[in-house]
Short mmCIF file of C-alpha atoms in Angstrom, two decimals:
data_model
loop_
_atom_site.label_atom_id
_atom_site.label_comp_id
_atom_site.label_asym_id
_atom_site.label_seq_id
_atom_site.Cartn_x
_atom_site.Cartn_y
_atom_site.Cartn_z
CA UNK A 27 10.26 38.30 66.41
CA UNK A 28 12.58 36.35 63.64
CA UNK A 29 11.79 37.37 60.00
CA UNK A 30 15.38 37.21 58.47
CA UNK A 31 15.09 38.04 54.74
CA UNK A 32 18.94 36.76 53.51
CA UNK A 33 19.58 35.48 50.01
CA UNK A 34 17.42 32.47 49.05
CA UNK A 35 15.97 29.28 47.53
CA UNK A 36 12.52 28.63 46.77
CA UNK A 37 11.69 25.95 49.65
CA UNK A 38 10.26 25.43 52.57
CA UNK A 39 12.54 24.03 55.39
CA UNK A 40 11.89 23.43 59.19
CA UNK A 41 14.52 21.48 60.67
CA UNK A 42 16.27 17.85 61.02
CA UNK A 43 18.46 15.94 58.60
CA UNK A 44 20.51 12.84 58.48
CA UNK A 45 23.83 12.30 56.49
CA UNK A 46 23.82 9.30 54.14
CA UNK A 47 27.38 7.19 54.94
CA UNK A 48 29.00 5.87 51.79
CA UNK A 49 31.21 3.26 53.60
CA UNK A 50 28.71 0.30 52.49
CA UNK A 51 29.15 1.97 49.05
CA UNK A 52 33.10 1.80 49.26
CA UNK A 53 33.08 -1.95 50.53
CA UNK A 54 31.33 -2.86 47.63
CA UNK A 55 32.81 -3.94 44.49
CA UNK A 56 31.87 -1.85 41.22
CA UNK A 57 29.95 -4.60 39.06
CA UNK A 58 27.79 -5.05 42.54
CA UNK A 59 26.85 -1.03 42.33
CA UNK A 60 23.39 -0.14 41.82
CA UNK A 61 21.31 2.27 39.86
CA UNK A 62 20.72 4.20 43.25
CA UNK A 63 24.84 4.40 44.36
CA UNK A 64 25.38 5.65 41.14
CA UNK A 65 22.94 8.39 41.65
CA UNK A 66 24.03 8.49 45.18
CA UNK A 67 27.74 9.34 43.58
CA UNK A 68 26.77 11.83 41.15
CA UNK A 69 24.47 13.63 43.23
CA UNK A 70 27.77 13.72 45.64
CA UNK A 71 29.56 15.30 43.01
CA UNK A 72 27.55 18.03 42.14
CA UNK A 73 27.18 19.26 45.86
CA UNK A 74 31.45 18.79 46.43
CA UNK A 75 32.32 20.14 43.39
CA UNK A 76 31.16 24.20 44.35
CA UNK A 77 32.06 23.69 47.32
CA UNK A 78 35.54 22.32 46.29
CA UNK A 79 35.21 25.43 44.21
CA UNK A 80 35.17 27.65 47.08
CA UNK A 81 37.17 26.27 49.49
CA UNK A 82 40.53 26.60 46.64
CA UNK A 83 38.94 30.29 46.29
CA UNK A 84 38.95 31.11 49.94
CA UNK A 85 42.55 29.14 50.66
CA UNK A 86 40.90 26.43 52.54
CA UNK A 87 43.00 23.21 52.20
CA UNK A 88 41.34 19.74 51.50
CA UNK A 89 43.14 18.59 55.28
CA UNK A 90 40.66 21.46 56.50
CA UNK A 91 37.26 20.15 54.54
CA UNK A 92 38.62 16.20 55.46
CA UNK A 93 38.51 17.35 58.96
CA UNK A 94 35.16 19.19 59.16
CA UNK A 95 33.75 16.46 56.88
CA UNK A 96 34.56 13.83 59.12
CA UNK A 97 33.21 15.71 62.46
CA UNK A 98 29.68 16.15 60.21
CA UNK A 99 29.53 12.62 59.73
CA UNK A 100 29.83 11.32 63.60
CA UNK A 101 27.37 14.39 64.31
CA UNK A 102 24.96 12.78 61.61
CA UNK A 103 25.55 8.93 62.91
CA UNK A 104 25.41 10.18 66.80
CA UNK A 105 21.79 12.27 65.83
CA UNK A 106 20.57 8.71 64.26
CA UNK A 107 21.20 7.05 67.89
CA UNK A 108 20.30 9.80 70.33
CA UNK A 109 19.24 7.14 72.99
CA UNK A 110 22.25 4.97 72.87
CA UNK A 111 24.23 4.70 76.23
CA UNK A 112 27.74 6.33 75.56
CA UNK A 113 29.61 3.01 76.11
CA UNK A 114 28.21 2.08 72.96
CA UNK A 115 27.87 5.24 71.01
CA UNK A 116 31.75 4.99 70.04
CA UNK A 117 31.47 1.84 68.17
CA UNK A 118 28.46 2.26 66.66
CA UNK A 119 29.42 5.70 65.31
CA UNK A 120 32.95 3.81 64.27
CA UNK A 121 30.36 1.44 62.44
CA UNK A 122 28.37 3.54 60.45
CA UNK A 123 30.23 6.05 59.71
CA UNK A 124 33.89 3.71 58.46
CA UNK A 125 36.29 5.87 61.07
CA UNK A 126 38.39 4.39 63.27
CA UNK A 127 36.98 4.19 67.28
CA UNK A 128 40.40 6.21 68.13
CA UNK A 129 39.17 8.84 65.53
CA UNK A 130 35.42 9.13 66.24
CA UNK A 131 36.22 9.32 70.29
CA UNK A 132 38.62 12.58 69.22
CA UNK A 133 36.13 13.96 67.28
CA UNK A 134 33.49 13.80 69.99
CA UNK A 135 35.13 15.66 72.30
CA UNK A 136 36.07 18.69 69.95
CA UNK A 137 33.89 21.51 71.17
CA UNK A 138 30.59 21.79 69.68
CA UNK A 139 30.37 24.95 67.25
CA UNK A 140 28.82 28.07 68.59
CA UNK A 141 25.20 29.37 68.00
CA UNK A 142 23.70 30.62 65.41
CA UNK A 143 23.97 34.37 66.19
CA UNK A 144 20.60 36.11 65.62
CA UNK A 145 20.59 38.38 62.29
CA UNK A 146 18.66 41.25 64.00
CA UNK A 147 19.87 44.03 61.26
CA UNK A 148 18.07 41.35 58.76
CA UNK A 149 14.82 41.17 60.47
CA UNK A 150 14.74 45.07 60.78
CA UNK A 151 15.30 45.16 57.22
CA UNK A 152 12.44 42.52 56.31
CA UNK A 153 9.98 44.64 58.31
CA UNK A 154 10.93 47.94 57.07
CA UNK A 155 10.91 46.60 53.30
CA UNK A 156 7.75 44.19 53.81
CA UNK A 157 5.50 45.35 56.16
CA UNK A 158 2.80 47.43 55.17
CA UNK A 159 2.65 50.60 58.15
CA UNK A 160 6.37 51.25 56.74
CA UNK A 161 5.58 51.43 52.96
CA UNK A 162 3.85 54.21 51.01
CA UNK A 163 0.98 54.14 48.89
CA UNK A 164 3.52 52.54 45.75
CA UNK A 165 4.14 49.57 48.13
CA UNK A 166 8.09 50.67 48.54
CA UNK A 167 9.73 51.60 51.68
CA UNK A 168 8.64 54.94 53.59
CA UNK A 169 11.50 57.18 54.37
CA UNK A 170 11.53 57.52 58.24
CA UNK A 171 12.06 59.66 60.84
CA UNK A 172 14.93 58.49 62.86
CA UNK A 173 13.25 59.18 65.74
CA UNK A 174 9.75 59.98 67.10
CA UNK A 175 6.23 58.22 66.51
CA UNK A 176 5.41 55.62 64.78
CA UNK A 177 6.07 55.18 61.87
CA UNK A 178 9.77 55.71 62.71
CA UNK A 179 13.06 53.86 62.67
CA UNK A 180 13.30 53.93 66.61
CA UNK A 181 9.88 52.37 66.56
CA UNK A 182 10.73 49.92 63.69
CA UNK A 183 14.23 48.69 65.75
CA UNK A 184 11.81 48.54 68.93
CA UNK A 185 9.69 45.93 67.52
CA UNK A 186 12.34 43.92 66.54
CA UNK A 187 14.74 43.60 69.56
CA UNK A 188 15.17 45.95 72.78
CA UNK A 189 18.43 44.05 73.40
CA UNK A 190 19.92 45.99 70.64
CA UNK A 191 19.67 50.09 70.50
CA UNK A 192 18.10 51.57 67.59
CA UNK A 193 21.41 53.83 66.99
CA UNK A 194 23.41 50.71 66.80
CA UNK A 195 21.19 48.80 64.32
CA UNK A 196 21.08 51.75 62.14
CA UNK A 197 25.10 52.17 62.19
CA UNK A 198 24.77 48.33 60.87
CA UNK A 199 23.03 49.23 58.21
CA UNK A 200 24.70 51.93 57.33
CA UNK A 201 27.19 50.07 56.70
CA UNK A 202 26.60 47.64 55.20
CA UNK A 203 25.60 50.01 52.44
CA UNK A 204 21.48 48.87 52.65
CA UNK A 205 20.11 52.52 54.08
CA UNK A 206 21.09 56.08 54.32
CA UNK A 207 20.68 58.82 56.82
CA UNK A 208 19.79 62.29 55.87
CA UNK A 209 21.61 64.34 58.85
CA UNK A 210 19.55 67.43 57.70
CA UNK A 211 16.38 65.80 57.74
CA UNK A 212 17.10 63.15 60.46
CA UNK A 213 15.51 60.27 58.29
CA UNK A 214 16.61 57.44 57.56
CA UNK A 215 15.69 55.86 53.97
CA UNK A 216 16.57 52.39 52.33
CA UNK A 217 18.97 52.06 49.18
CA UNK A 218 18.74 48.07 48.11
CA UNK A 219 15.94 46.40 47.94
CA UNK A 220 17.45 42.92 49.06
CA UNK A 221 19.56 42.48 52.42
CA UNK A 222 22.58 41.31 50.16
CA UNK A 223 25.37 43.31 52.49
CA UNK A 224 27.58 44.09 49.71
CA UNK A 225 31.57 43.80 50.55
CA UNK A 226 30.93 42.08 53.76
CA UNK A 227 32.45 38.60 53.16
CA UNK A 228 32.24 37.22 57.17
CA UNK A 229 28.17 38.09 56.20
CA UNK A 230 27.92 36.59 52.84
CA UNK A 231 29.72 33.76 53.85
CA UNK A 232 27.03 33.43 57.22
CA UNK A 233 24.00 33.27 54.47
CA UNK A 234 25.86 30.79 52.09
CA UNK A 235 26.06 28.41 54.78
CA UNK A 236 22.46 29.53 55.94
CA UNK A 237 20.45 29.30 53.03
CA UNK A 238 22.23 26.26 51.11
CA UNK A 239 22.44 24.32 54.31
CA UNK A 240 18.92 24.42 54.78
CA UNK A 241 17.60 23.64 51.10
CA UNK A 242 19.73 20.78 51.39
CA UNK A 243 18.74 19.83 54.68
CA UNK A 244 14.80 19.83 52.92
CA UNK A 245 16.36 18.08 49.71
CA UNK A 246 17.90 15.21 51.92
CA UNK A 247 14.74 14.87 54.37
CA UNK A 248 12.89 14.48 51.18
CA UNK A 249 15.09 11.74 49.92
CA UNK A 250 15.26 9.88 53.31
CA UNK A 251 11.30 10.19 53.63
CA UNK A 252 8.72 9.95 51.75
CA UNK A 253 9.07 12.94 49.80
CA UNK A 254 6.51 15.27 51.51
CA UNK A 255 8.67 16.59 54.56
CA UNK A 256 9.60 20.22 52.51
CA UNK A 257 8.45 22.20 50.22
CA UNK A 258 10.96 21.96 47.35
CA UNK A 259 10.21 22.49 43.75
CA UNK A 260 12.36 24.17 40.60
CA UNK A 261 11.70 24.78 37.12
CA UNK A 262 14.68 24.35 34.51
CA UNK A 263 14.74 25.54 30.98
CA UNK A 264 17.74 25.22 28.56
CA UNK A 265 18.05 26.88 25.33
CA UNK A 266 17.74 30.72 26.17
CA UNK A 267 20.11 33.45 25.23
CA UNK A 268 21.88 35.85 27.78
CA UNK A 269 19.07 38.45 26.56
CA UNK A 270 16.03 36.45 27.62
CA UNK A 271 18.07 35.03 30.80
CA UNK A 272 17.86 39.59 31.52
CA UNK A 273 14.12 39.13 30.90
CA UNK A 274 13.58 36.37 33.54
CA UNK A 275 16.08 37.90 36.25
CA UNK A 276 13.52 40.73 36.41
CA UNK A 277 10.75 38.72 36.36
CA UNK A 278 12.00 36.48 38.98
CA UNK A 279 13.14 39.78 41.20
CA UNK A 280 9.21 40.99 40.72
CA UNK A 281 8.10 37.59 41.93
CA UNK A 282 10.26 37.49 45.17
CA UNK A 283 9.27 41.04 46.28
CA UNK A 284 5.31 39.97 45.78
CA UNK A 285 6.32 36.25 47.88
CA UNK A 286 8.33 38.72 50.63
CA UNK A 287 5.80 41.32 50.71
CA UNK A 288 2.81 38.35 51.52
CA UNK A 289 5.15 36.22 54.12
CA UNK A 290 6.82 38.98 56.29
CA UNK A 291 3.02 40.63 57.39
CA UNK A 292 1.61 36.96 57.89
CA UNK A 293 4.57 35.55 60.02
CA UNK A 294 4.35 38.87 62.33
CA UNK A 295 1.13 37.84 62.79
CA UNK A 296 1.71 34.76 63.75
CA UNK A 297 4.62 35.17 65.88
CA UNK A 298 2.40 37.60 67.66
CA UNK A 299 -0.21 34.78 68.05
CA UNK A 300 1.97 32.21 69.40
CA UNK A 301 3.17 34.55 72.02
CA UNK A 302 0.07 35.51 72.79
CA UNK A 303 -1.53 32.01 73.26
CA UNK A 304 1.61 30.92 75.14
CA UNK A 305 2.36 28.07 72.47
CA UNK A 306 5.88 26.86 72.67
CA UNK A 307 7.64 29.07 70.11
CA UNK A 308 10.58 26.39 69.43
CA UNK A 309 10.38 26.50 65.30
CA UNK A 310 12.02 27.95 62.62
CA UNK A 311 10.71 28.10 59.34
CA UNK A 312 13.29 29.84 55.93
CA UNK A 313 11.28 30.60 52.77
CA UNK A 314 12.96 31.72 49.68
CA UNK A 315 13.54 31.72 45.69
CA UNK A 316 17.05 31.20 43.78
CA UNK A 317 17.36 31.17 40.25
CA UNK A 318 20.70 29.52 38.56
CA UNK A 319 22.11 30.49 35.04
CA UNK A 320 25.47 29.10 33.30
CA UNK A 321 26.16 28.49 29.66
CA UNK A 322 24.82 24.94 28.67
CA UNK A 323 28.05 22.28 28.06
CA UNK A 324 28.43 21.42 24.26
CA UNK A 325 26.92 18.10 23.18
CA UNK A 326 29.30 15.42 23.03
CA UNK A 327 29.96 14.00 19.64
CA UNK A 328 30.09 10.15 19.31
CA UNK A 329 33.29 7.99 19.09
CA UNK A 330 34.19 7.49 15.54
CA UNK A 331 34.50 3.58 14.64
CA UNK A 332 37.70 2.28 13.89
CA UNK A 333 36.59 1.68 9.92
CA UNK A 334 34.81 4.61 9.23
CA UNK A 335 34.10 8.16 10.54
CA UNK A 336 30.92 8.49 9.81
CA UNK A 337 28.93 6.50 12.70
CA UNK A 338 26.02 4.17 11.65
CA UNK A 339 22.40 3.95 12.42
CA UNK A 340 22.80 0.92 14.88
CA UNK A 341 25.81 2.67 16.72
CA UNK A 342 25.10 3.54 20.32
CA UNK A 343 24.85 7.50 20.58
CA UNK A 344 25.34 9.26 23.92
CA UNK A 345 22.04 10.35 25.33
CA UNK A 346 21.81 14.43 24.49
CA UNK A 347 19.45 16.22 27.92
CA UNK A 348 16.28 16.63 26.98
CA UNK A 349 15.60 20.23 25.65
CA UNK A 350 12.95 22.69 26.82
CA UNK A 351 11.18 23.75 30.07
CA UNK A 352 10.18 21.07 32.79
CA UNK A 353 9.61 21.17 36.88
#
């Protein structure tokens, strides 16, 4: 069973993506520039710019990004030609993606990075906070036995994984700060109520890439489709004060334990059904809500005129957002 709870973004993403190239863009002189590579170029700039951000945070040089940049885009131009025979793969890859043949041929024969590694401690957290045999009659998480009957955590681990021992899944989350054991008792009860593994960076870092990857793999499928691939919808409001920005956090915090609470029980079930029924089981699905608050930029003031500071009525003013709450 695979019911991950991480960090999250209010989409719906199942899998496949393909990487826009921006060579055509770059071969093309400014005046010729559309509407759409102009959008192309700020959208671009809004998804390098955090994680420009964290790479200077984290000491990662821009050789390093260049490099892992470049190995993305002949994975993305080699996934749009899967059939192609590999005498020709090179120079089509050279093609679409602007490197050199010398370049793309290195690049193809750096090893392939490793598997996702399954988040087991993640899905025994989901179940524990979501489904409804391990929560009490207030709907939060029971305080369990560590061992014994069911309800217990033994039990709980169990129906997660048997590759993993119950002892060892509970020393995970021990650490990473999300339960607590009671020696005297020999329960085991839950302290957050989000798997955000607090002072584990290698983690964090593991969901950043996770979650983000994914919403933008459903926000570029959508833009390469027809729209309809992925769930993926936001509201945006401007003009709030840190006070009411409190207000919503909570709201939004009461909205994702009501979507977790639904989702975990009803993908169970049908996890269960699939392997029952003998259906391939060869999908993954990542729900989730984020919510995004910064202090809004000043307006920008117009360009006095050389004659006069005061601009007139025919003057060109820059456009100010529009102000209020849309979807």
């Amino acid at each position: 069973m695979r019911i991950p709870v991480e960090m999250c973004n209010l989409h719906i993403y199942t899998e496949s993506m393909r990487s826009p190239s921006p060579s055509a863009l770059a071969r093309r002189p400014e005046a010729a520039a559309t509407a759409e590579d102009d959008a192309l170029i700020q959208a671009m700039d809004a998804l390098l710019g955090p994680l420009a951000q964290l790479a200077v945070a984290k000491g990662m040089s821009c050789a390093a990004v260049e490099g892992q940049l470049r190995q993305a885009f002949v994975r993305a131009a080699r996934d749009t030609h899967p059939t192609l025979l590999p005498h020709r793969m090179v120079s089509r890859i050279a093609t679409a993606t602007g490197l050199s043949r010398r370049e793309v041929t290195r690049l193809t024969q750096v090893a392939a990075a490793p598997p996702r590694r399954r988040p087991v401690a993640a899905e025994v957290f989901a179940l524990w906070a979501n489904d409804a045999q391990y929560r009490d009659a207030r709907g939060r998480p029971r305080k369990l036995p560590r061992q014994g009957d069911s309800p217990s955590f033994e039990t709980l681990a169990r129906s997660v994984t048997r590759d993993v021992h119950p002892r060892s899944l509970l020393d995970e989350l021990l650490r990473l700060g999300l339960a607590a054991h009671n020696a005297a008792e020999d329960s085991v009860a839950l302290v957050q109520d989000a798997f955000v593994p607090r002072g584990d960076t290698e983690r964090m870092l593991g969901f950043l890439g996770n979650n983000v990857g994914d919403h933008l793999g459903a926000a570029v499928d959508n833009v390469l489709g027809d729209g309809r691939q992925h769930f993926e919808q936001a509201v945006f409001a401007d003009e709030l004060s840190l006070q009411s920005i409190d207000a919503m956090r909570e709201t939004i915090e009461a909205q994702w334990r009501a979507i977790s609470t639904s989702l975990v029980p009803k993908l169970k079930t049908l996890i269960d059904a699939d392997h029952a029924a003998g259906r391939p089981q060869d999908q993954r699905l990542r729900v989730g809500l984020f919510s995004y608050s910064e202090r809004m930029p000043e307006p920008a003031s117009p360009a006095p005129s050389p004659d006069s500071t005061v601009a007139s009525a025919t003057d060109p003013q820059p456009p100010n957002p529009p102000k209020g709450v849309r979807s």
